[in-house]
PDB file of C-alpha atoms in Angstrom:
ATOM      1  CA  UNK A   1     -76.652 -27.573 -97.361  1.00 54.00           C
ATOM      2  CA  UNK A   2     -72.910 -27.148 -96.480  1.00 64.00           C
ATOM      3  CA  UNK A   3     -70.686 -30.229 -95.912  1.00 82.00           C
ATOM      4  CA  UNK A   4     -70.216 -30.909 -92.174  1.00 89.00           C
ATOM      5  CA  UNK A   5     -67.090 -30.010 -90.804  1.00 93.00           C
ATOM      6  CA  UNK A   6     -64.364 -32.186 -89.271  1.00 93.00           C
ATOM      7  CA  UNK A   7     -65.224 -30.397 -85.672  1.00 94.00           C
ATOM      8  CA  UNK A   8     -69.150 -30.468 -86.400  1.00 93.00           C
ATOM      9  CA  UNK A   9     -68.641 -34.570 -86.717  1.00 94.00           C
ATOM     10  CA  UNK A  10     -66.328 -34.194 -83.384  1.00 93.00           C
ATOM     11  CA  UNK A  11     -69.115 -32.401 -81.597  1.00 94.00           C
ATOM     12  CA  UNK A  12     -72.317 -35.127 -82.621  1.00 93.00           C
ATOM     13  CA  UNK A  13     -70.036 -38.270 -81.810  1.00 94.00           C
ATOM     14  CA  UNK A  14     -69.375 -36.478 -78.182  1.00 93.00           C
ATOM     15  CA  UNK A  15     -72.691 -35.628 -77.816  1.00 93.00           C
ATOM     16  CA  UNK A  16     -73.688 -39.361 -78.848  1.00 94.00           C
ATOM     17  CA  UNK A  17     -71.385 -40.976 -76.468  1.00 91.00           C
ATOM     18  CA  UNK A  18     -72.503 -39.036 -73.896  1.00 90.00           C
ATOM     19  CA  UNK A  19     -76.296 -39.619 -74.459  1.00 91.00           C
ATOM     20  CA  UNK A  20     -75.365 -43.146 -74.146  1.00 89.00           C
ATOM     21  CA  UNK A  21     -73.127 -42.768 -71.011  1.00 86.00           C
ATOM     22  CA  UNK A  22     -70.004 -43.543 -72.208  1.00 85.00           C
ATOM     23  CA  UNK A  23     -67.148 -41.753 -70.645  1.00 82.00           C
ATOM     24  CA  UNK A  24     -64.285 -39.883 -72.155  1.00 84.00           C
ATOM     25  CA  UNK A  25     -66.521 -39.064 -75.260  1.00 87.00           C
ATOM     26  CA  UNK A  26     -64.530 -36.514 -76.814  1.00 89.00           C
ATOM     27  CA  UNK A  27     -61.874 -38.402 -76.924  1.00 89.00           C
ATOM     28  CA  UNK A  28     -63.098 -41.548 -78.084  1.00 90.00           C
ATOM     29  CA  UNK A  29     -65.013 -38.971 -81.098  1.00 92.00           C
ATOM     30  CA  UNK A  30     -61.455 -37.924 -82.108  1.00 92.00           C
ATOM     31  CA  UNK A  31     -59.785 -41.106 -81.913  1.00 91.00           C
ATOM     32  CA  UNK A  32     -62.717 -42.524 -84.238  1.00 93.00           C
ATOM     33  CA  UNK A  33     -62.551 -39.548 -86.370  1.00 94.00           C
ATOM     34  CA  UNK A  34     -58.565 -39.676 -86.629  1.00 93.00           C
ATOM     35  CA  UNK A  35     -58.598 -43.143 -86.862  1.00 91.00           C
ATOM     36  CA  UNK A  36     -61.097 -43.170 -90.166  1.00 93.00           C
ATOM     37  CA  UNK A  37     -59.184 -39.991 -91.766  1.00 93.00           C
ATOM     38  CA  UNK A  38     -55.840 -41.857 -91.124  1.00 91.00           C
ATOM     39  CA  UNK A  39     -54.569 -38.483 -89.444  1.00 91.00           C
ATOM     40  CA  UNK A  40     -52.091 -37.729 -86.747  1.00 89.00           C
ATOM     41  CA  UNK A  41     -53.101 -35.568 -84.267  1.00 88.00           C
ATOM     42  CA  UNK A  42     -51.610 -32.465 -85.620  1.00 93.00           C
ATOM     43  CA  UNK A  43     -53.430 -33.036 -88.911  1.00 91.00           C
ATOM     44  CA  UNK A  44     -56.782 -33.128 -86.870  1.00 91.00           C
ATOM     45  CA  UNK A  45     -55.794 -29.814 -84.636  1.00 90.00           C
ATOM     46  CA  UNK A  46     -55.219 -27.939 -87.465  1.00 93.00           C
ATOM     47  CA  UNK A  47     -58.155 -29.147 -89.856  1.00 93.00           C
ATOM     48  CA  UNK A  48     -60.945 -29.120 -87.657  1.00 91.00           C
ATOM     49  CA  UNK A  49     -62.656 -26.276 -90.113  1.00 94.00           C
ATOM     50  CA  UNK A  50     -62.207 -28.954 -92.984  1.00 92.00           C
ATOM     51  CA  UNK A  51     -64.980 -30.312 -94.749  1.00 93.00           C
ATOM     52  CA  UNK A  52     -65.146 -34.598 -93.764  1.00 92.00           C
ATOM     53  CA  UNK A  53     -64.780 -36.655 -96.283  1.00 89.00           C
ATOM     54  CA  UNK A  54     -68.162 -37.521 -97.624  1.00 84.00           C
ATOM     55  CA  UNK A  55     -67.736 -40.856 -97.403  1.00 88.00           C
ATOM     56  CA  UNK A  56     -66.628 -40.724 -94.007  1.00 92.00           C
ATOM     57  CA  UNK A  57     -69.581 -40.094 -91.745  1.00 92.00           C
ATOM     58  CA  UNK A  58     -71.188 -43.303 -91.989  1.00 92.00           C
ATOM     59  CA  UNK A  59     -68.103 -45.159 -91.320  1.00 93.00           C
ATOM     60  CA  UNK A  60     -67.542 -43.156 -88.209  1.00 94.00           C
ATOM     61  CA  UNK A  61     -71.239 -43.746 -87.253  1.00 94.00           C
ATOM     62  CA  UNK A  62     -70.773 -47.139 -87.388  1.00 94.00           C
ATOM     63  CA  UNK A  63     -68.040 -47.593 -85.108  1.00 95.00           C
ATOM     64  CA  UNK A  64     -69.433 -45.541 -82.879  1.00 94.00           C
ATOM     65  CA  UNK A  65     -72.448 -47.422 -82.840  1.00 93.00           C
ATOM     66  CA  UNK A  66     -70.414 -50.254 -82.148  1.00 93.00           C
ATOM     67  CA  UNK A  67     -68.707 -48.853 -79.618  1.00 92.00           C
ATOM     68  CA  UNK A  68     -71.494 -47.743 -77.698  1.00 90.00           C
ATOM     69  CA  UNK A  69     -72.722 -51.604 -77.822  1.00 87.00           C
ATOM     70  CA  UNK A  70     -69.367 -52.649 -75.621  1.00 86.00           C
ATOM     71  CA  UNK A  71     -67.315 -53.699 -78.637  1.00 88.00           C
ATOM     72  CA  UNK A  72     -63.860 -52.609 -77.353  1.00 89.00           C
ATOM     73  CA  UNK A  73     -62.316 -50.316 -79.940  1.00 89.00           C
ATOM     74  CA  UNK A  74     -59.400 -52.615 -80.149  1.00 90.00           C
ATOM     75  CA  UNK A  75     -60.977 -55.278 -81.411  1.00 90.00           C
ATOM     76  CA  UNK A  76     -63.199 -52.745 -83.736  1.00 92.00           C
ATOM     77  CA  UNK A  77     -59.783 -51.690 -85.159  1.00 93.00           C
ATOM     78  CA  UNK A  78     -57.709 -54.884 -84.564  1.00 93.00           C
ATOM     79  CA  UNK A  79     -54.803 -53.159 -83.387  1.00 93.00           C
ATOM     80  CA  UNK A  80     -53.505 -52.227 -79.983  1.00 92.00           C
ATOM     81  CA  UNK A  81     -50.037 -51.145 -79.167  1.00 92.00           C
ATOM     82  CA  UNK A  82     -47.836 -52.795 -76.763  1.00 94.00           C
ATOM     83  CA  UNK A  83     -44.452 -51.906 -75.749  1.00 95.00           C
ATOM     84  CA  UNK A  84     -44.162 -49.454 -78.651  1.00 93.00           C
ATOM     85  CA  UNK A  85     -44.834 -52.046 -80.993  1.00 96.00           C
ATOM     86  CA  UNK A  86     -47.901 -52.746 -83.051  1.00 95.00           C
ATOM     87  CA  UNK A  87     -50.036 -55.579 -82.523  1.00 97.00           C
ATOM     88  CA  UNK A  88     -52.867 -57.157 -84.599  1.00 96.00           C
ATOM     89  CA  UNK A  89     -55.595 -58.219 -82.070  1.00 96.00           C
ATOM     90  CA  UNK A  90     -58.920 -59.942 -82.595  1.00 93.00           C
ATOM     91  CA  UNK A  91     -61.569 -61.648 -79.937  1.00 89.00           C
ATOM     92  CA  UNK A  92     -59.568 -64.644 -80.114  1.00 90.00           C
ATOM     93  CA  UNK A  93     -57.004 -62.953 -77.814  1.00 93.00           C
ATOM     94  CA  UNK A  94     -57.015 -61.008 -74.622  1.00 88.00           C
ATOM     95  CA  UNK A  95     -56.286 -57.271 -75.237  1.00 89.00           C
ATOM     96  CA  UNK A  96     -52.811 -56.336 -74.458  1.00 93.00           C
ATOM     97  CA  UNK A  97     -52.984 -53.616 -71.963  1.00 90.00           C
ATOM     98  CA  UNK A  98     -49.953 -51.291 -70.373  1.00 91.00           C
ATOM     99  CA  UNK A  99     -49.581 -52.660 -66.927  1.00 93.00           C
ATOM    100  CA  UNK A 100     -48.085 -56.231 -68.685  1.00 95.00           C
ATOM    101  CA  UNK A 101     -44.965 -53.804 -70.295  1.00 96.00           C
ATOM    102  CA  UNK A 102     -44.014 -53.593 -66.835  1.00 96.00           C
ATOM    103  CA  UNK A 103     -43.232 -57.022 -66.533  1.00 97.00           C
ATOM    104  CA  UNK A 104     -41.507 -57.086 -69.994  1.00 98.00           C
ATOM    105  CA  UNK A 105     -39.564 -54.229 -68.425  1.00 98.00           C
ATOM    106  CA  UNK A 106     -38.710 -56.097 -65.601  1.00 98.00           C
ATOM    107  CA  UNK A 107     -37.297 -59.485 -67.073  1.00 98.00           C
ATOM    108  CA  UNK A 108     -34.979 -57.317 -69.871  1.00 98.00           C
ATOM    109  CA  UNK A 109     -33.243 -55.492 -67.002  1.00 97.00           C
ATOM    110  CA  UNK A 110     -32.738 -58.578 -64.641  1.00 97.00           C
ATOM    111  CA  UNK A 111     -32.145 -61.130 -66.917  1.00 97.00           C
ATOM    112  CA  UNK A 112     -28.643 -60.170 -67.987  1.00 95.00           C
ATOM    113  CA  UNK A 113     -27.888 -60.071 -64.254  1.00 94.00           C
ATOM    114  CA  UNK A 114     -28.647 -63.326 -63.788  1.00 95.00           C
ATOM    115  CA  UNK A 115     -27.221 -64.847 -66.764  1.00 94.00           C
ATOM    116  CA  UNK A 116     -23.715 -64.572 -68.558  1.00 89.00           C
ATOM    117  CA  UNK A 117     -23.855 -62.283 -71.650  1.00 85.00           C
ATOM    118  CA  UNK A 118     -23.037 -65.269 -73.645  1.00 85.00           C
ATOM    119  CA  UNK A 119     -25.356 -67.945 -72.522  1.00 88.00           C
ATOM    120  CA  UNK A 120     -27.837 -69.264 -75.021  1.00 91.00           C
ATOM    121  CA  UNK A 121     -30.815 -69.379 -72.606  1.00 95.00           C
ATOM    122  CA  UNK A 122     -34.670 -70.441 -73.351  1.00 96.00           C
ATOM    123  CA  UNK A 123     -37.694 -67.757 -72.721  1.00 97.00           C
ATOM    124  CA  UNK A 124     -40.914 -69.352 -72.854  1.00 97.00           C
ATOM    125  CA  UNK A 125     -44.262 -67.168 -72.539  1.00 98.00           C
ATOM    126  CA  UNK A 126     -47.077 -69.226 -71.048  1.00 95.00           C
ATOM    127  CA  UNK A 127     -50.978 -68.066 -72.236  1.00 93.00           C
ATOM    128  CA  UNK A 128     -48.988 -65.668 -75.204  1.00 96.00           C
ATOM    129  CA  UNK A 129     -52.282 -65.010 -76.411  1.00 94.00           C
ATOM    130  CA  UNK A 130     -51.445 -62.051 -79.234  1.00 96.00           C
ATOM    131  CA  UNK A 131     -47.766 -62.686 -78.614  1.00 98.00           C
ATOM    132  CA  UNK A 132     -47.328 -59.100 -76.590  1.00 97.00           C
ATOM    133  CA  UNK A 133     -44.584 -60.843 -74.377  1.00 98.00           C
ATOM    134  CA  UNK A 134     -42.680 -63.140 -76.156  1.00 98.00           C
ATOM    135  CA  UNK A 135     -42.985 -60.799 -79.168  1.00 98.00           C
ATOM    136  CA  UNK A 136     -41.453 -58.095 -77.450  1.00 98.00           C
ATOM    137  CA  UNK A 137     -38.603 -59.434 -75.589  1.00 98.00           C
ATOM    138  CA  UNK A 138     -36.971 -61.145 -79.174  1.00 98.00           C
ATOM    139  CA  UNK A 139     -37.253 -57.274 -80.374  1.00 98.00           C
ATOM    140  CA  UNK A 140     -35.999 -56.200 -77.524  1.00 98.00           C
ATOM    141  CA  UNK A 141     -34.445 -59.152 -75.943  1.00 96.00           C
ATOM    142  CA  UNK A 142     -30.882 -60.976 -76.981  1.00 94.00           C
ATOM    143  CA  UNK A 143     -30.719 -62.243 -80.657  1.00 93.00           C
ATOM    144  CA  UNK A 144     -28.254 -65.394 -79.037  1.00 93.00           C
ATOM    145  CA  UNK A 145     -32.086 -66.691 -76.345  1.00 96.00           C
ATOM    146  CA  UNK A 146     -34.437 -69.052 -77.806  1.00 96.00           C
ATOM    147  CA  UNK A 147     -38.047 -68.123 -77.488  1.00 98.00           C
ATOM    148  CA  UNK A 148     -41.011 -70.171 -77.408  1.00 97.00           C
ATOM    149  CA  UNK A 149     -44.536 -69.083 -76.933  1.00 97.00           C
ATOM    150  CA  UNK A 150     -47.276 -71.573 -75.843  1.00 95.00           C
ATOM    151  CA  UNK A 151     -51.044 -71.272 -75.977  1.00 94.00           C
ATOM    152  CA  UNK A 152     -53.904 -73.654 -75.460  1.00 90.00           C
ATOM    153  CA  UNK A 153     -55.949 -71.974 -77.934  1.00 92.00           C
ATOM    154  CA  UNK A 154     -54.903 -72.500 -81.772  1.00 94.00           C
ATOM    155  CA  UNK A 155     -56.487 -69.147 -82.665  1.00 94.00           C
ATOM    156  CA  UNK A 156     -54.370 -67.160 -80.040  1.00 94.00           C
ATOM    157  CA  UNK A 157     -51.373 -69.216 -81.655  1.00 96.00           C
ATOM    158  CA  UNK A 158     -51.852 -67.765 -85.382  1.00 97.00           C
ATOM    159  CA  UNK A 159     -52.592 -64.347 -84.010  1.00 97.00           C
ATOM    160  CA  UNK A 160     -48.996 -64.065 -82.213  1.00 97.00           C
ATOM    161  CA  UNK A 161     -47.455 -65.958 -85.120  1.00 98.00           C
ATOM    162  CA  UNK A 162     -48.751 -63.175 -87.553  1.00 98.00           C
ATOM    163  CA  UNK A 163     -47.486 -60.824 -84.811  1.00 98.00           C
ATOM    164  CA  UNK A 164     -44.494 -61.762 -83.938  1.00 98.00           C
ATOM    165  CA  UNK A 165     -43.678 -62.024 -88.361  1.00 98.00           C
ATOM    166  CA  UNK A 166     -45.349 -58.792 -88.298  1.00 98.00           C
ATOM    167  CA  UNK A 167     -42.392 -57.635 -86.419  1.00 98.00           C
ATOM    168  CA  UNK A 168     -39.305 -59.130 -87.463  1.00 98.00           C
ATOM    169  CA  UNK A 169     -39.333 -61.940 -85.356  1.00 98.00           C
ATOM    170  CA  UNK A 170     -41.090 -64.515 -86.784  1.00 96.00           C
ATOM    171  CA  UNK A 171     -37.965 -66.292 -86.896  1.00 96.00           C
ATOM    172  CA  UNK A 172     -36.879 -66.038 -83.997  1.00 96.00           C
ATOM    173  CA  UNK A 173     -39.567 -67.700 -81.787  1.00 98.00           C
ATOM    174  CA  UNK A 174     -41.320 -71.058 -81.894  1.00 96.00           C
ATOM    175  CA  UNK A 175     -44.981 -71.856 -81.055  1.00 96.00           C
ATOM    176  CA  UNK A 176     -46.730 -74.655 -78.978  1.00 94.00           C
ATOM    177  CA  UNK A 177     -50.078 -75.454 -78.834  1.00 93.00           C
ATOM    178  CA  UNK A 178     -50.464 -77.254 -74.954  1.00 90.00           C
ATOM    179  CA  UNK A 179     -51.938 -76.541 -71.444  1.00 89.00           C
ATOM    180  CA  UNK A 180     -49.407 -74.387 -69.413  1.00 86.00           C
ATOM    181  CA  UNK A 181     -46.148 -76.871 -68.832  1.00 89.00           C
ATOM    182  CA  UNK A 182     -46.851 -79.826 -69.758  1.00 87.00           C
ATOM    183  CA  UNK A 183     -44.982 -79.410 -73.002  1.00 86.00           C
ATOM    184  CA  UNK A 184     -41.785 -79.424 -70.888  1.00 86.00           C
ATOM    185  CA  UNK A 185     -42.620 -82.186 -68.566  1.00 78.00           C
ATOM    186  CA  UNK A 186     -39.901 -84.306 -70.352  1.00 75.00           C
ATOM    187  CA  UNK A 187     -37.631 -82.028 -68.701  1.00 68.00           C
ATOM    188  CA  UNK A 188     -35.333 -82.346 -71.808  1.00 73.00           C
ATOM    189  CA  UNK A 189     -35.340 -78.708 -72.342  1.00 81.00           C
ATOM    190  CA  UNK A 190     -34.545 -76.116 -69.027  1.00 90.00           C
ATOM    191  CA  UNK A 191     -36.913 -73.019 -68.982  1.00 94.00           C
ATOM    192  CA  UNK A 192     -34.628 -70.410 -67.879  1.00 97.00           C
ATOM    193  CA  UNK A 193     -37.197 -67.119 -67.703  1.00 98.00           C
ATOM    194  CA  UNK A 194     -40.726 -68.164 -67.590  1.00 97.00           C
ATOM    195  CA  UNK A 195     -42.989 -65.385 -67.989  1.00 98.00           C
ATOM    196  CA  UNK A 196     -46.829 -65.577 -67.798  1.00 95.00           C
ATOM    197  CA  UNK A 197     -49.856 -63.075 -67.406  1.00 92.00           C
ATOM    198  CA  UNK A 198     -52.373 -66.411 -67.168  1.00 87.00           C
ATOM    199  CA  UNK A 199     -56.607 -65.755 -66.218  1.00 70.00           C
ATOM    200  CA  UNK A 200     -56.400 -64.613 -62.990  1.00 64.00           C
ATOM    201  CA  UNK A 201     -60.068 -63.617 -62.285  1.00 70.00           C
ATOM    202  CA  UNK A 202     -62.673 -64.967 -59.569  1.00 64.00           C
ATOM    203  CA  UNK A 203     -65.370 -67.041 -61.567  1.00 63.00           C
ATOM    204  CA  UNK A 204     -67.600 -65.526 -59.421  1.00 62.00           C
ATOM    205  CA  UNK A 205     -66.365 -61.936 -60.299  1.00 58.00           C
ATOM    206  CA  UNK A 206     -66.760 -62.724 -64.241  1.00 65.00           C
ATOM    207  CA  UNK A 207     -70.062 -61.627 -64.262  1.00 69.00           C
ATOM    208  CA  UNK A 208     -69.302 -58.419 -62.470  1.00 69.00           C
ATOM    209  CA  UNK A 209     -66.318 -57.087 -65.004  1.00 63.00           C
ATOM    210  CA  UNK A 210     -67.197 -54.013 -67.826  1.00 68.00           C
ATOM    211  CA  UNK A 211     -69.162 -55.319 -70.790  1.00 67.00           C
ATOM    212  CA  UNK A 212     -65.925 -54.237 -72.852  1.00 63.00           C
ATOM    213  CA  UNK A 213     -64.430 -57.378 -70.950  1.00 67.00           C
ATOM    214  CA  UNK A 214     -67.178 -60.012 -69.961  1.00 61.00           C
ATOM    215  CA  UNK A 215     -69.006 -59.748 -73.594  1.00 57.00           C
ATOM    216  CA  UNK A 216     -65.923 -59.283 -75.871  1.00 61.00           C
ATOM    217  CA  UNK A 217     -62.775 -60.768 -74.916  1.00 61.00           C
ATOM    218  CA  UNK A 218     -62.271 -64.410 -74.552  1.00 64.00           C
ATOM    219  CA  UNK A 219     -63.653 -65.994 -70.864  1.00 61.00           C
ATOM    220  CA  UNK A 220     -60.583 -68.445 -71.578  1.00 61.00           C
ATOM    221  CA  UNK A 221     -57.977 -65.374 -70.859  1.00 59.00           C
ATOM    222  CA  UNK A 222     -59.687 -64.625 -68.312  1.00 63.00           C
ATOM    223  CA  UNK A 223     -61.957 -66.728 -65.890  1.00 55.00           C
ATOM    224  CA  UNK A 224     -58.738 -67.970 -63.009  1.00 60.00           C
ATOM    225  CA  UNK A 225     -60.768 -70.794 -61.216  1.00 66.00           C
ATOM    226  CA  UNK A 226     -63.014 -69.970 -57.931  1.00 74.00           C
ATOM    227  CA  UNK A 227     -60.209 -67.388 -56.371  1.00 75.00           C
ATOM    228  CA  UNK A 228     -58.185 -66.994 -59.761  1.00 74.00           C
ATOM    229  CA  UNK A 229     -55.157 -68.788 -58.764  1.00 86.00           C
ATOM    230  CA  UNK A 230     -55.922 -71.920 -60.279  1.00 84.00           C
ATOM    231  CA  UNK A 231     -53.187 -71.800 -62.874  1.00 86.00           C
ATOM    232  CA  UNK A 232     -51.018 -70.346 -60.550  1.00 91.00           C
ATOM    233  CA  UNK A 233     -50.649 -73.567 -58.472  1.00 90.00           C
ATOM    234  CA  UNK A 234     -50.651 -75.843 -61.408  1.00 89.00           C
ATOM    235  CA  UNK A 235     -48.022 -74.157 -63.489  1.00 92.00           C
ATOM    236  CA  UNK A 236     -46.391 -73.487 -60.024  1.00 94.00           C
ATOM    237  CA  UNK A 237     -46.357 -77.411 -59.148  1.00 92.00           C
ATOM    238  CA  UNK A 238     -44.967 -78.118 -62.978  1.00 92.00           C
ATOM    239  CA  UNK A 239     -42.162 -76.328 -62.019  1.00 93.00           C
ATOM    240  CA  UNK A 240     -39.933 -78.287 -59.819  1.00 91.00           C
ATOM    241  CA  UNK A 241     -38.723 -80.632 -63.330  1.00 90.00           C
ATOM    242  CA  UNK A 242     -38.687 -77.727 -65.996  1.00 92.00           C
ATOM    243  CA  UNK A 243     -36.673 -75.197 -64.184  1.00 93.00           C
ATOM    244  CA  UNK A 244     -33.562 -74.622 -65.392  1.00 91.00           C
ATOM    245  CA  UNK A 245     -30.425 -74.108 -62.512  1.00 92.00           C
ATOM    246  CA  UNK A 246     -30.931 -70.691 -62.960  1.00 95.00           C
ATOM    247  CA  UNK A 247     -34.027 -68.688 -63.918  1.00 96.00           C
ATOM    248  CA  UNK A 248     -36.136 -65.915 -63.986  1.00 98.00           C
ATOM    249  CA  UNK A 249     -39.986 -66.288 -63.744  1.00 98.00           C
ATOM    250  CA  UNK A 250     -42.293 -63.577 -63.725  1.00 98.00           C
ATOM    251  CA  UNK A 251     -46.141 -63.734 -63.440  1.00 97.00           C
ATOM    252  CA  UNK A 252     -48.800 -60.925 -63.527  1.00 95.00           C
ATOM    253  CA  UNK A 253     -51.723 -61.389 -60.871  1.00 94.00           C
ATOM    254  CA  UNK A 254     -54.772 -59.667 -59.959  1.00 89.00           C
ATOM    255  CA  UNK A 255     -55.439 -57.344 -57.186  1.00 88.00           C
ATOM    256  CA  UNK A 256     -54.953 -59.051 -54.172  1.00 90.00           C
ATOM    257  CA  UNK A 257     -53.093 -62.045 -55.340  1.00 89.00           C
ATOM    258  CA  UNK A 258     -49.530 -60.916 -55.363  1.00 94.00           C
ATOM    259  CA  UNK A 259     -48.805 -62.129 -51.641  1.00 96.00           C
ATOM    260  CA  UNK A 260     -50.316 -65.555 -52.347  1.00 93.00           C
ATOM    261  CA  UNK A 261     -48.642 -65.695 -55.772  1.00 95.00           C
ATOM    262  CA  UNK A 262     -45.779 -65.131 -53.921  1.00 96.00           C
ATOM    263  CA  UNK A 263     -45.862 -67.355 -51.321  1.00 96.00           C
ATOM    264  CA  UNK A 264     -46.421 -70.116 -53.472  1.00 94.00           C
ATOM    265  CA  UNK A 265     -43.302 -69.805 -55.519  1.00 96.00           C
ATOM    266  CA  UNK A 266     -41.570 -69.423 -52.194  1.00 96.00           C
ATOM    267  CA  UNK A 267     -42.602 -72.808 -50.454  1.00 94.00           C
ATOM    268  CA  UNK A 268     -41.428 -74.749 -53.796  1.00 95.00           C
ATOM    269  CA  UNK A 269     -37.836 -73.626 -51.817  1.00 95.00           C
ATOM    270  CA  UNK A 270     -36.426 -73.327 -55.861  1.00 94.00           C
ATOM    271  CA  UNK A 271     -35.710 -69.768 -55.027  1.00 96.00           C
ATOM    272  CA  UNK A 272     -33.580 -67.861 -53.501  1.00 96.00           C
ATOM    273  CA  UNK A 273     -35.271 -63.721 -54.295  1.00 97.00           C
ATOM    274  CA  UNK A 274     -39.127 -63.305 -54.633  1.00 97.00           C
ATOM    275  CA  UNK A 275     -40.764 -59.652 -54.482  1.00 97.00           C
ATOM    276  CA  UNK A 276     -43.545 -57.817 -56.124  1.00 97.00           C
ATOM    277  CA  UNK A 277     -43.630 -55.110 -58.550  1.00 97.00           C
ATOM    278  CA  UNK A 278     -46.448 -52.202 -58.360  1.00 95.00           C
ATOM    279  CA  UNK A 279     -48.594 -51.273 -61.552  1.00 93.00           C
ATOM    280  CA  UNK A 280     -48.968 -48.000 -62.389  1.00 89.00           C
ATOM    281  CA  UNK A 281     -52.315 -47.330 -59.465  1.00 90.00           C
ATOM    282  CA  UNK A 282     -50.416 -48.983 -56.985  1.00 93.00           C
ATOM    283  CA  UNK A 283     -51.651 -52.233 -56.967  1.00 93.00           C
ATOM    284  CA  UNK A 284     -49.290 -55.498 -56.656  1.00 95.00           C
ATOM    285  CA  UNK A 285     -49.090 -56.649 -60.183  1.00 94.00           C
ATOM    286  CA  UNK A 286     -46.362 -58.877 -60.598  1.00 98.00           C
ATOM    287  CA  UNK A 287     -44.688 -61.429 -58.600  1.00 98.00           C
ATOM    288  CA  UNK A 288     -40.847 -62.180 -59.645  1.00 98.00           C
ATOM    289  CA  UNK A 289     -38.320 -65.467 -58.279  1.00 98.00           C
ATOM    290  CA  UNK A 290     -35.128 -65.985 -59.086  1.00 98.00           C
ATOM    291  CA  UNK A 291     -33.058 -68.697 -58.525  1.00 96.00           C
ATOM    292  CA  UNK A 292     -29.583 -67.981 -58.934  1.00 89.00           C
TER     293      UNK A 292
END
């Protein structure tokens, strides 16, 4: 019997994804198959009429197997890339997805607006989860701001620890385990850019979301309270002691919460600019104030 080619194993994993009704089969066969050879997508193009690995079939099975159960492939490969820099990610923490490097986006081109180029001002990332934020604005960010990253959950906190080393900033940013702001109720150190992308989802809608989402990532990072703004209005009321004179904040919301998002920060009369930026369908994403 001759080997099976590379495209033979890209044709049966299509063929099984689409038996089981999973969409964008093809690619999801040659991101598995790439993935296992460890090839770019040149190699694959031009190496479809190769033999695969022997070795390499029940591997791919596998995942696809797993992926066909709802196991995101994220957490299958514990990797995800986030503002074109790799991350490690595991159940433990939400899955950082492309919408959120709008908001990192947002804070590196306003923030030196706000702030003299040599101020030593504190960035704090609430819910940091795999450390996709706060991780990516000490790459990207000034190496003279102080970053801390704070997490209720003590496995998120070693995940964006190993991250943020992972990327030559493990230095550079300090961890807290605590709910939200209460770490900073002593008001002894100013928050001068808050950032957040909190759980912002309807209880009631939990039950409702992909089985990628409900089954696999954590309900912590996700479940927002009856209308998802719980945390909204708490770390919104913690504000008034923390803030720093001037600041940046800078929360992601769900569909249909940017307005209300907005309004809150607005009626705490701390600032004096609020508007919303649109993800990529559209859709209000992210609410910005700054006091200046």
């Amino acid at each position: 019997m001759n080997p099976m080619t590379v495209r033979e194993a890209m044709q049966q994993a299509s063929r099984f994804f689409e038996s089981n009704n999973i969409i964008d089969g093809p690619f999801l066969a040659e991101y598995i198959i790439r993935h296992c050879l460890e090839w770019d997508r040149t190699a694959f193009l031009t190496r479809l009429q190769d033999p695969l690995p022997e070795d390499s079939w029940g591997k791919i099975k596998e995942i696809m197997e797993r992926r066909a159960n709802g196991e995101p492939l994220q957490y299958i490969f514990g990797e995800q890339e986030f503002y074109g820099l790799p991350f490690h990610v595991n159940p433990s923490v939400l899955i950082p997805r492309p919408e959120t490097e709008l908001l990192v986006e947002e804070a590196l081109q306003r923030i030196p607006e706000i702030f003299p180029e040599d101020q030593t001002i504190v960035v704090v990332d609430v819910g940091t989860g795999s450390g996709a934020i706060i991780v990516s604005m000490a790459v990207f960010g000034s190496p003279r701001w102080k970053y801390l990253a704070l997490d209720i959950s003590p496995d998120a906190l070693k995940t964006a620890e190993s991250n943020a080393r992972s990327n030559g900033v493990g230095q550079q940013i300090s961890f807290l385990e605590g709910d939200l702001l209460s770490p900073f109720q002593n008001g002894t150190v100013p928050i001068n850019v808050l950032l957040s992308n909190p759980p912002y989802i309807p209880s009631g809608d939990i039950a409702g979301l992909d089985t990628q989402v409900k089954d696999h990532e954590p309900l912590s990072a996700l479940d927002g309270g009856q209308d998802g703004l719980d945390l909204y209005r708490r770390m919104i009321n913690q504000l008034p002691p923390v803030i720093g004179d001037k600041a940046f904040v800078g929360f992601e919301v769900g569909m249909g919460q940017a307005e209300d998002v907005k309004a809150m920060l607005e009626d705490t009369g701390l600032f004096q600019e609020t508007y919303i930026i649109d993800d990529y369908a559209g859709i209000g994403r992210h609410v910005i104030a700054i006091r200046s």
